[in-house]
Short mmCIF file of N, CA and C in Angstrom, two decimals:
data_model
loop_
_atom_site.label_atom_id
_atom_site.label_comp_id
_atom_site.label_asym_id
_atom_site.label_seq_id
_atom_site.Cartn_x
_atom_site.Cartn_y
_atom_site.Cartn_z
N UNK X 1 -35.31 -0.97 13.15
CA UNK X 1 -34.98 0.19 12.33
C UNK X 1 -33.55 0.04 11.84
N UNK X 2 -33.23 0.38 11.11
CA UNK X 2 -31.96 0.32 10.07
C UNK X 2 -31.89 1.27 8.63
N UNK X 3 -30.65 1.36 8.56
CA UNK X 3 -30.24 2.72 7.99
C UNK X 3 -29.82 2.19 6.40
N UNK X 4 -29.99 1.49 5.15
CA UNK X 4 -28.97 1.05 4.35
C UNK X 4 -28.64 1.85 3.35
N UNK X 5 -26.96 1.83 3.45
CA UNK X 5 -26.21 2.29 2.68
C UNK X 5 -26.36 2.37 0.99
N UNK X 6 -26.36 2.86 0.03
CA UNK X 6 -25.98 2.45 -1.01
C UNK X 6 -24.57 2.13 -1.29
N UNK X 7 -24.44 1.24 -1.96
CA UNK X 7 -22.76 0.99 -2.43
C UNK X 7 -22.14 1.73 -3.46
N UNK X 8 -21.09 2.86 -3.23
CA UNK X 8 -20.50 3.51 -4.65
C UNK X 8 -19.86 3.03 -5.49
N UNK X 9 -20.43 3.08 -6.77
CA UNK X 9 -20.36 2.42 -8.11
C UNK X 9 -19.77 3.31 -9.10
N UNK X 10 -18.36 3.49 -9.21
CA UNK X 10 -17.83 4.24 -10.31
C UNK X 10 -18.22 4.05 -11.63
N UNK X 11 -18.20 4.79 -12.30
CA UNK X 11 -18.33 4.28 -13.72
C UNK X 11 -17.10 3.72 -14.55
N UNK X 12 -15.92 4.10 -14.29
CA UNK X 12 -14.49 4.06 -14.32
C UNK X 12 -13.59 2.79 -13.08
N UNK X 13 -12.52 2.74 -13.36
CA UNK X 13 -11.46 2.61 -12.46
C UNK X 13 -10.76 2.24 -13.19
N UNK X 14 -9.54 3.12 -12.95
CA UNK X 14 -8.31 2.98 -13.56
C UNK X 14 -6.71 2.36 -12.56
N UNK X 15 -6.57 1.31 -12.25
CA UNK X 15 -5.72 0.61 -11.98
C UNK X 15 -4.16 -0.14 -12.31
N UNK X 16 -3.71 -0.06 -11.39
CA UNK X 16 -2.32 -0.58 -11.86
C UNK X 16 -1.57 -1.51 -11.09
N UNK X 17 -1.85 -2.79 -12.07
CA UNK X 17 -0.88 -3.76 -10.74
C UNK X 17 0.47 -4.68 -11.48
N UNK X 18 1.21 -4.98 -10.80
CA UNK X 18 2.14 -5.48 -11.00
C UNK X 18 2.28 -6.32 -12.56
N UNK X 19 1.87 -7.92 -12.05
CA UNK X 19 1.60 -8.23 -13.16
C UNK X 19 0.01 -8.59 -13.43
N UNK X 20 -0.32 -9.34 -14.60
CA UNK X 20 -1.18 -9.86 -14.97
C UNK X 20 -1.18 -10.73 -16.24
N UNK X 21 -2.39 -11.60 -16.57
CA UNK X 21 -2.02 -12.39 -18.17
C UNK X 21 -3.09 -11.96 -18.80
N UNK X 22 -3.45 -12.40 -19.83
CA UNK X 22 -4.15 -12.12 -21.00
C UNK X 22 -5.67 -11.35 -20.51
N UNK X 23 -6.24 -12.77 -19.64
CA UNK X 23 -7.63 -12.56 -19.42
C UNK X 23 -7.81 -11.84 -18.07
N UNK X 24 -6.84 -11.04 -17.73
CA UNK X 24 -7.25 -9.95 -16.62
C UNK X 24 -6.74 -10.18 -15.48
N UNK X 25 -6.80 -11.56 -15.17
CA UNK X 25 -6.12 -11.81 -13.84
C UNK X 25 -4.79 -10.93 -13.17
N UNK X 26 -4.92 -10.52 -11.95
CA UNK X 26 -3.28 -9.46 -11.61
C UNK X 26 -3.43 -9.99 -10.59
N UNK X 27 -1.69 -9.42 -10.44
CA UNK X 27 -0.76 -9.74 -9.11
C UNK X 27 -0.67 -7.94 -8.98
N UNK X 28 -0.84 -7.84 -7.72
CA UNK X 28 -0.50 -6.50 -7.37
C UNK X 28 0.69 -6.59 -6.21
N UNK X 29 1.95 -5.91 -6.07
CA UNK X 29 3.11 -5.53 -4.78
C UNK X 29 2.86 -4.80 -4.32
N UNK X 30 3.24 -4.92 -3.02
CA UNK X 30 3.22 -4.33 -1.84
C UNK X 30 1.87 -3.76 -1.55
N UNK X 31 1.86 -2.17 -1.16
CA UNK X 31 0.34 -1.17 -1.00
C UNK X 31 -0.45 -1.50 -2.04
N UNK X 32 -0.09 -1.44 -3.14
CA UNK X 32 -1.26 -1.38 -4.35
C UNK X 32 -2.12 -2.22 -4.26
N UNK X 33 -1.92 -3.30 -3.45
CA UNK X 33 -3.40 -4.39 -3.27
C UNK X 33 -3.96 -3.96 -1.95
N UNK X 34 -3.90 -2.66 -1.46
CA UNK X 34 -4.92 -2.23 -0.54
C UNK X 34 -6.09 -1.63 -1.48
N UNK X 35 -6.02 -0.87 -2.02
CA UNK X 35 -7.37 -0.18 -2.87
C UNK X 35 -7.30 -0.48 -4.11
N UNK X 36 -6.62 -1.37 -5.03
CA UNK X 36 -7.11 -1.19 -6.58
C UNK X 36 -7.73 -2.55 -6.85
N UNK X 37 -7.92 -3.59 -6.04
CA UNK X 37 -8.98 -4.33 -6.12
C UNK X 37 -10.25 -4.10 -5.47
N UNK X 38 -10.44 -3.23 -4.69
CA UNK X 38 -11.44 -3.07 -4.26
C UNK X 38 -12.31 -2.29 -5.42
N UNK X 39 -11.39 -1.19 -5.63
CA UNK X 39 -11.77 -0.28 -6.48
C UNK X 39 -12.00 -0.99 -8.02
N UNK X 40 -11.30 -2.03 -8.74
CA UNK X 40 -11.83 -2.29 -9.79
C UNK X 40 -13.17 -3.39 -9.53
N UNK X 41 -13.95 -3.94 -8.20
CA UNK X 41 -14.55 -3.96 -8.57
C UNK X 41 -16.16 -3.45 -8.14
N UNK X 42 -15.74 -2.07 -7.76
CA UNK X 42 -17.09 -1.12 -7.38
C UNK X 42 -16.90 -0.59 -8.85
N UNK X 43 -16.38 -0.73 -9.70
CA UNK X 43 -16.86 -0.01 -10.48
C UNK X 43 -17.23 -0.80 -11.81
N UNK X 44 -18.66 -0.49 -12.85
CA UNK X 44 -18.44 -0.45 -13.78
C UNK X 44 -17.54 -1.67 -14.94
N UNK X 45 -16.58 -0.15 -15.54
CA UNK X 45 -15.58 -0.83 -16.39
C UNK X 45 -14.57 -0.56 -15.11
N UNK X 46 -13.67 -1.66 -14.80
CA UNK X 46 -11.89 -1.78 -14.82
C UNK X 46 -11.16 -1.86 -16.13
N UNK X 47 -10.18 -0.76 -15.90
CA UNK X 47 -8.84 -0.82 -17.04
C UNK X 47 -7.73 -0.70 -15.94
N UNK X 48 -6.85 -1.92 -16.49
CA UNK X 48 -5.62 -2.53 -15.27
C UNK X 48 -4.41 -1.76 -16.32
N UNK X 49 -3.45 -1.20 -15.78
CA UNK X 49 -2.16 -1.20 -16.44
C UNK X 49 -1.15 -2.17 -15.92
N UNK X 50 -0.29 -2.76 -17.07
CA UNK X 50 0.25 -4.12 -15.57
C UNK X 50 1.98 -3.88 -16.22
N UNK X 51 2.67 -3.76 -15.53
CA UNK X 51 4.31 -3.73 -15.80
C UNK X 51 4.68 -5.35 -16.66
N UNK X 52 4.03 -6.11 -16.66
CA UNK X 52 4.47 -7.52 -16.74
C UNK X 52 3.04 -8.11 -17.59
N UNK X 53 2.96 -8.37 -18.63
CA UNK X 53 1.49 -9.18 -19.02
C UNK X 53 2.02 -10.47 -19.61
N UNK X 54 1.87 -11.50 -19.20
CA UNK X 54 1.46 -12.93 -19.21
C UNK X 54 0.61 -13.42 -20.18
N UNK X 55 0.78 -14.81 -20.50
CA UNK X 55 -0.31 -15.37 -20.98
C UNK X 55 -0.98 -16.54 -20.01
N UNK X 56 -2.13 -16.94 -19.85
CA UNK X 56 -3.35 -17.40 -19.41
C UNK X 56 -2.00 -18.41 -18.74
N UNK X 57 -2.49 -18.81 -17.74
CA UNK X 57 -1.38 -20.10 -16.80
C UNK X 57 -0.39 -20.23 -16.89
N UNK X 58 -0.25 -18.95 -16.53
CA UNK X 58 1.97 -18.39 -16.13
C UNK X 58 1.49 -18.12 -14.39
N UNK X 59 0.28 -17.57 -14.87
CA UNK X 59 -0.09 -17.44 -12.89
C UNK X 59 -0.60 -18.59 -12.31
N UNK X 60 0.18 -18.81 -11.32
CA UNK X 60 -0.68 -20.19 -10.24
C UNK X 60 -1.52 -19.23 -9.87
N UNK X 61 -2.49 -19.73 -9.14
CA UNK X 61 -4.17 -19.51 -8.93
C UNK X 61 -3.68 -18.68 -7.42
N UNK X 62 -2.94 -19.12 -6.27
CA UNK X 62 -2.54 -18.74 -5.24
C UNK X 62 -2.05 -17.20 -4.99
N UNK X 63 -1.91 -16.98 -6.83
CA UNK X 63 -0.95 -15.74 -6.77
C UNK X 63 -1.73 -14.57 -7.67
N UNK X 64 -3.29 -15.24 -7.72
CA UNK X 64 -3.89 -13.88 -8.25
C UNK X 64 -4.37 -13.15 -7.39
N UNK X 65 -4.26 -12.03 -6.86
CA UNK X 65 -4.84 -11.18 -6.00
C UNK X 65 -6.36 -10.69 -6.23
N UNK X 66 -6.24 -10.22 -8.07
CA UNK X 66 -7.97 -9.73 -8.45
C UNK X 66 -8.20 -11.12 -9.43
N UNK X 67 -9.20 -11.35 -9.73
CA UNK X 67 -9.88 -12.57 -10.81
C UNK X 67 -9.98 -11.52 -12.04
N UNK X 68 -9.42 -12.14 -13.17
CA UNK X 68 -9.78 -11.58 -14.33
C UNK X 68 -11.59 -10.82 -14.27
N UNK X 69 -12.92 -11.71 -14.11
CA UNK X 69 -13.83 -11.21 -14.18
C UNK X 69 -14.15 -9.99 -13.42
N UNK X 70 -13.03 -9.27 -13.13
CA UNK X 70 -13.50 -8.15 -12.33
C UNK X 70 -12.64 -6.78 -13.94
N UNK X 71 -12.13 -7.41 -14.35
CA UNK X 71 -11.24 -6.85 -15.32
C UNK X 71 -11.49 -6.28 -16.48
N UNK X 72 -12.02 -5.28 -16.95
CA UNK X 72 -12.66 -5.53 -18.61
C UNK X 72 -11.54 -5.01 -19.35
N UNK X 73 -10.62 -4.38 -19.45
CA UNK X 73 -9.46 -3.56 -19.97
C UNK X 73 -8.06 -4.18 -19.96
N UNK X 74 -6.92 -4.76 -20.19
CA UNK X 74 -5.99 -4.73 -19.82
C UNK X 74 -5.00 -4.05 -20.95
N UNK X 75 -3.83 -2.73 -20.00
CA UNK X 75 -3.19 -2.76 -21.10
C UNK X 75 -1.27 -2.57 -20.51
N UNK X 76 -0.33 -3.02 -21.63
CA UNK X 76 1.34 -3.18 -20.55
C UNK X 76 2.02 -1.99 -20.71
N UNK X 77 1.91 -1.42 -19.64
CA UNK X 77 2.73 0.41 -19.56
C UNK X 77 4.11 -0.02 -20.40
N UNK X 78 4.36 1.60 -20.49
CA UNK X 78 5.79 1.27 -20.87
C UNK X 78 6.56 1.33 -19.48
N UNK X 79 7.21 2.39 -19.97
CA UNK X 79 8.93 2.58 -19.31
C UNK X 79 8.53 2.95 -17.52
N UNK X 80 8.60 2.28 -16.81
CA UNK X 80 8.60 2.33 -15.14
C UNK X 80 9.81 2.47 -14.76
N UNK X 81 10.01 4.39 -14.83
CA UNK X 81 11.18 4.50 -13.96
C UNK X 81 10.56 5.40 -12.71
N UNK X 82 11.06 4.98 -11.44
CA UNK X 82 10.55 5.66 -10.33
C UNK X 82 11.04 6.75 -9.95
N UNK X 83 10.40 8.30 -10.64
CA UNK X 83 10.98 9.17 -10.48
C UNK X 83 11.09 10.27 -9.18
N UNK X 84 10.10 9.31 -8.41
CA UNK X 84 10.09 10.38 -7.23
C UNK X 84 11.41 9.92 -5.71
N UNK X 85 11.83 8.59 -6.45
CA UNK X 85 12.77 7.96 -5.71
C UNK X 85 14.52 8.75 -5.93
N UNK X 86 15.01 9.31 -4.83
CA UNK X 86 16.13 10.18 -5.13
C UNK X 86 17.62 9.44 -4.21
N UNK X 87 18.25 9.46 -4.86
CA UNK X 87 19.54 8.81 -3.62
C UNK X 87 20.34 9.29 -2.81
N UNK X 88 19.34 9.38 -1.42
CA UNK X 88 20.33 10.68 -1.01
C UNK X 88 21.36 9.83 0.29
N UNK X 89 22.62 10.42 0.49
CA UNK X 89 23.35 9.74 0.73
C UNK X 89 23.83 10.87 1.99
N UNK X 90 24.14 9.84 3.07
CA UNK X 90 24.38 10.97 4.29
C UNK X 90 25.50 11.55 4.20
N UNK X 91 25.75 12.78 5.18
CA UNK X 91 26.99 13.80 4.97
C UNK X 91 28.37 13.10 6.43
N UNK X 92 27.19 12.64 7.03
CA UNK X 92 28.33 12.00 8.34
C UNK X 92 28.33 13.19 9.32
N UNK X 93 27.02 14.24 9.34
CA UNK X 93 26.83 14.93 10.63
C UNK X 93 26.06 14.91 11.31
N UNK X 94 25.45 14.29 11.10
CA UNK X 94 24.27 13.73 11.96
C UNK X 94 24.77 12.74 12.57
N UNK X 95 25.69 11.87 12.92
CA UNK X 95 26.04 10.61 13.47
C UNK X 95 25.47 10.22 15.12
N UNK X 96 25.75 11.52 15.63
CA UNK X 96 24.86 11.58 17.25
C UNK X 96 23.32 11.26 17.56
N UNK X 97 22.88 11.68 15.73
CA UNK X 97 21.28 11.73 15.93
C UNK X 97 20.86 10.32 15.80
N UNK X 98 21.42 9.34 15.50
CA UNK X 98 20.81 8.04 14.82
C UNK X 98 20.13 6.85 16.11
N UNK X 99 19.41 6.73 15.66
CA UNK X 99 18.50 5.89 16.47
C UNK X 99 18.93 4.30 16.43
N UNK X 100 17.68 3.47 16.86
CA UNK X 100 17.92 1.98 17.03
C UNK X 100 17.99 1.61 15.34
N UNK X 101 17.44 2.04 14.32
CA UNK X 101 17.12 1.40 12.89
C UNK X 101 18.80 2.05 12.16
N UNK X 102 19.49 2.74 12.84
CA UNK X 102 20.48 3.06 12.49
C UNK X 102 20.41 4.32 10.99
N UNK X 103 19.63 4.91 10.89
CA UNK X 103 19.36 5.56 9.65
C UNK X 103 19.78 6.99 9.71
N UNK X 104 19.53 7.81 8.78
CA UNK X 104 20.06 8.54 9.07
C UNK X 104 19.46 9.95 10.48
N UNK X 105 19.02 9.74 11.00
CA UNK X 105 18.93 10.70 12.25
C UNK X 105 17.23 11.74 11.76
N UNK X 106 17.15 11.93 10.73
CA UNK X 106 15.95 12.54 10.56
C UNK X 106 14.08 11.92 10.20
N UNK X 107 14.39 10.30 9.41
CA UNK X 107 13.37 9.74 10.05
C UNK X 107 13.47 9.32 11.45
N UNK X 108 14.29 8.84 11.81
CA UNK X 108 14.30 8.21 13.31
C UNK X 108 13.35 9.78 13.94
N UNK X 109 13.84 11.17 14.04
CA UNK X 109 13.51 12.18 15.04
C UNK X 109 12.15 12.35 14.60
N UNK X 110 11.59 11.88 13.39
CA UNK X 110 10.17 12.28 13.24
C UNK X 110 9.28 11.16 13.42
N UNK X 111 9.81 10.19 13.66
CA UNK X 111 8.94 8.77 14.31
C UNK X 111 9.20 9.16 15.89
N UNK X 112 10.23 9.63 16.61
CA UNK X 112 10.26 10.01 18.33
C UNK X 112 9.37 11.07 18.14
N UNK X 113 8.62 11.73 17.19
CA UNK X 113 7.73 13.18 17.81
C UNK X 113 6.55 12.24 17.34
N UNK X 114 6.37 11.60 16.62
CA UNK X 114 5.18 10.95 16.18
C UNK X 114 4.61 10.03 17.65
N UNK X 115 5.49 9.53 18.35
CA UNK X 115 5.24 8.63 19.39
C UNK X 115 5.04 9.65 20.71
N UNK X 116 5.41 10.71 20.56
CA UNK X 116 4.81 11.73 22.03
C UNK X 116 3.48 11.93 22.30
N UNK X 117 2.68 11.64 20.84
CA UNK X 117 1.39 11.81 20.76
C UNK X 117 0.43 10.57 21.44
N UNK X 118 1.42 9.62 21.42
CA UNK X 118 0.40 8.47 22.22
C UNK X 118 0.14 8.62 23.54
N UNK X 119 -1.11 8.53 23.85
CA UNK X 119 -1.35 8.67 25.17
C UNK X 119 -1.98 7.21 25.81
N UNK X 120 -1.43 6.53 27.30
CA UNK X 120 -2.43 5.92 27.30
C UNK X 120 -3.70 5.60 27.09
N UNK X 121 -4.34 4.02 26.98
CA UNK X 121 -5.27 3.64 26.45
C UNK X 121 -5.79 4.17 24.91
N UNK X 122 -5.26 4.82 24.02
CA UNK X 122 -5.40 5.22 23.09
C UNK X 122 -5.51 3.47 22.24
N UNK X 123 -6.30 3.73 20.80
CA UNK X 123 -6.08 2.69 19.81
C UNK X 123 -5.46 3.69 18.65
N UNK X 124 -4.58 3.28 18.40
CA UNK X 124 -3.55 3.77 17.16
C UNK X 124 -3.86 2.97 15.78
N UNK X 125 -3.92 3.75 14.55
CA UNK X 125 -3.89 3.40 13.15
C UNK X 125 -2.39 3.87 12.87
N UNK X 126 -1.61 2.62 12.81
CA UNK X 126 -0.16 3.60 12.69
C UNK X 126 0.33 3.78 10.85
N UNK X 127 -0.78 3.32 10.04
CA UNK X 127 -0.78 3.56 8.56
C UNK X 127 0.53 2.29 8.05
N UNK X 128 0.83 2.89 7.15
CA UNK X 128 1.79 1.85 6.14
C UNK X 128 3.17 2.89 6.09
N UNK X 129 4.00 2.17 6.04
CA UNK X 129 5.60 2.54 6.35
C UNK X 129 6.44 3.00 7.60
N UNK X 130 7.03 4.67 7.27
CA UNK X 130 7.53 4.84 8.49
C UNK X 130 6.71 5.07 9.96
N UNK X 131 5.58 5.22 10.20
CA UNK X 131 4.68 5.04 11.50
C UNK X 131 4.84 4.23 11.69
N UNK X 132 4.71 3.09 11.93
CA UNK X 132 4.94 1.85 11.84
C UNK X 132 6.34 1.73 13.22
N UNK X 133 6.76 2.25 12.99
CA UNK X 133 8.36 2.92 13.60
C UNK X 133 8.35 3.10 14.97
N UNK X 134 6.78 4.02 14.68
CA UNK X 134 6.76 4.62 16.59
C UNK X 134 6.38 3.99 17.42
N UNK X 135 6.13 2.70 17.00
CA UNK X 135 5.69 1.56 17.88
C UNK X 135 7.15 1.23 19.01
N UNK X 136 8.07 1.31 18.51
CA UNK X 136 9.26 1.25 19.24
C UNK X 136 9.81 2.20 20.09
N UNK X 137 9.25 3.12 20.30
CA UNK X 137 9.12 4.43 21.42
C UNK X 137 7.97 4.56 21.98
N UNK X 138 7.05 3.73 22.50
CA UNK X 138 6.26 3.65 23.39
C UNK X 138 6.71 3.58 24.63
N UNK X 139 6.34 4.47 25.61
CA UNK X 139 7.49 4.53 27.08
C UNK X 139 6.94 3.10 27.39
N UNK X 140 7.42 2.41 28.73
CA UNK X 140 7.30 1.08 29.54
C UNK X 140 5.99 1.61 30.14
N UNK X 141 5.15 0.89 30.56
CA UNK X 141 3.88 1.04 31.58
C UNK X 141 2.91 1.54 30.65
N UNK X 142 3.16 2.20 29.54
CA UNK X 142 2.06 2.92 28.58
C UNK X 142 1.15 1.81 27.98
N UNK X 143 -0.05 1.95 27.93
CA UNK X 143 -1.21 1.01 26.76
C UNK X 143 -1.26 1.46 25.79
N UNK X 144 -0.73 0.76 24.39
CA UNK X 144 -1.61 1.00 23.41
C UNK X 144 -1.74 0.39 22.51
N UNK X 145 -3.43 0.43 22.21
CA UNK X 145 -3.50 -0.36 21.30
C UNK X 145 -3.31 -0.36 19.52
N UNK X 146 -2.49 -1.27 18.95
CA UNK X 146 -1.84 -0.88 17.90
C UNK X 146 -2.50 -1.65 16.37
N UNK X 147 -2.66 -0.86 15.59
CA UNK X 147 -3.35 -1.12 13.95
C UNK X 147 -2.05 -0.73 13.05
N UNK X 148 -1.91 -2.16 12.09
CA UNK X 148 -1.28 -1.57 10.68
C UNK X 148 -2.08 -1.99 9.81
N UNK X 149 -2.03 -1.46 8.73
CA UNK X 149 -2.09 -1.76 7.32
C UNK X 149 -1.01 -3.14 7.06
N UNK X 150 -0.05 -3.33 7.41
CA UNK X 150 1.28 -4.14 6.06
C UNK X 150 1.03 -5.37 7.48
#
């Protein structure tokens, strides 16, 4: 007996990776090559937006992440300014709070409450970025078993 799934098939996917050349091929950084190759090719049509477009063998083969044939769309965004990125710069009162990564005192205190939650024998998904963190406040003698993404 067995249960089978159907596979979800967008009709769409709209994607964005780093670079790419003519015939579709992309390079995606960092996170973005967790889901937008998958996703362009459950679906349909793919349309890639790419910061960088190339022509056909500017990419070595090593460095395509998706194959053009997954690609039907390509088009080169404009202006990539990262607006949710802000510069914030410490005041120098927090100096007592700062941890081993030396930062400023308020991620460090929310990666130490993130790590109270581990309990022995637990398996942890500690995600992508700062979780990642609380791996370094695991008390001595504690088990656990640890998952990233990066």
């Amino acid at each position: 007996t067995y249960v089978m799934e159907e596979a979800i098939r967008g009709d769409f996917a709209l994607i964005k990776a780093w670079k790419g050349d003519t015939n579709g091929n992309l390079m995606f950084r960092a996170t973005a090559r967790n889901f937008n190759p998958d996703c362009a090719k459950a679906a349909k049509i793919a349309i890639a937006e790419v910061e960088e477009l190339v022509q056909p063998g500017e990419l070595k083969p090593d460095e395509i992440h998706l194959p053009g044939i997954y690609v039907h769309r390509i088009v080169q965004g404009g202006k990539y300014d990262k607006r949710i990125e802000k510069l914030t710069l410490s005041t120098g009162s927090d100096e007592g709070s700062r941890g081993k990564g030396g930062g400023d005192g308020s991620r460090d205190r929310i990666v130490r409450r993130a790590a109270k939650e581990f309990r022995d024998g637990m398996y942890v998904n500690l995600g992508i970025g700062v979780p990642t963190l609380a791996s370094n406040y695991i008390p001595a003698g504690m088990r656990v078993e640890l998952q990233s993404e990066n």
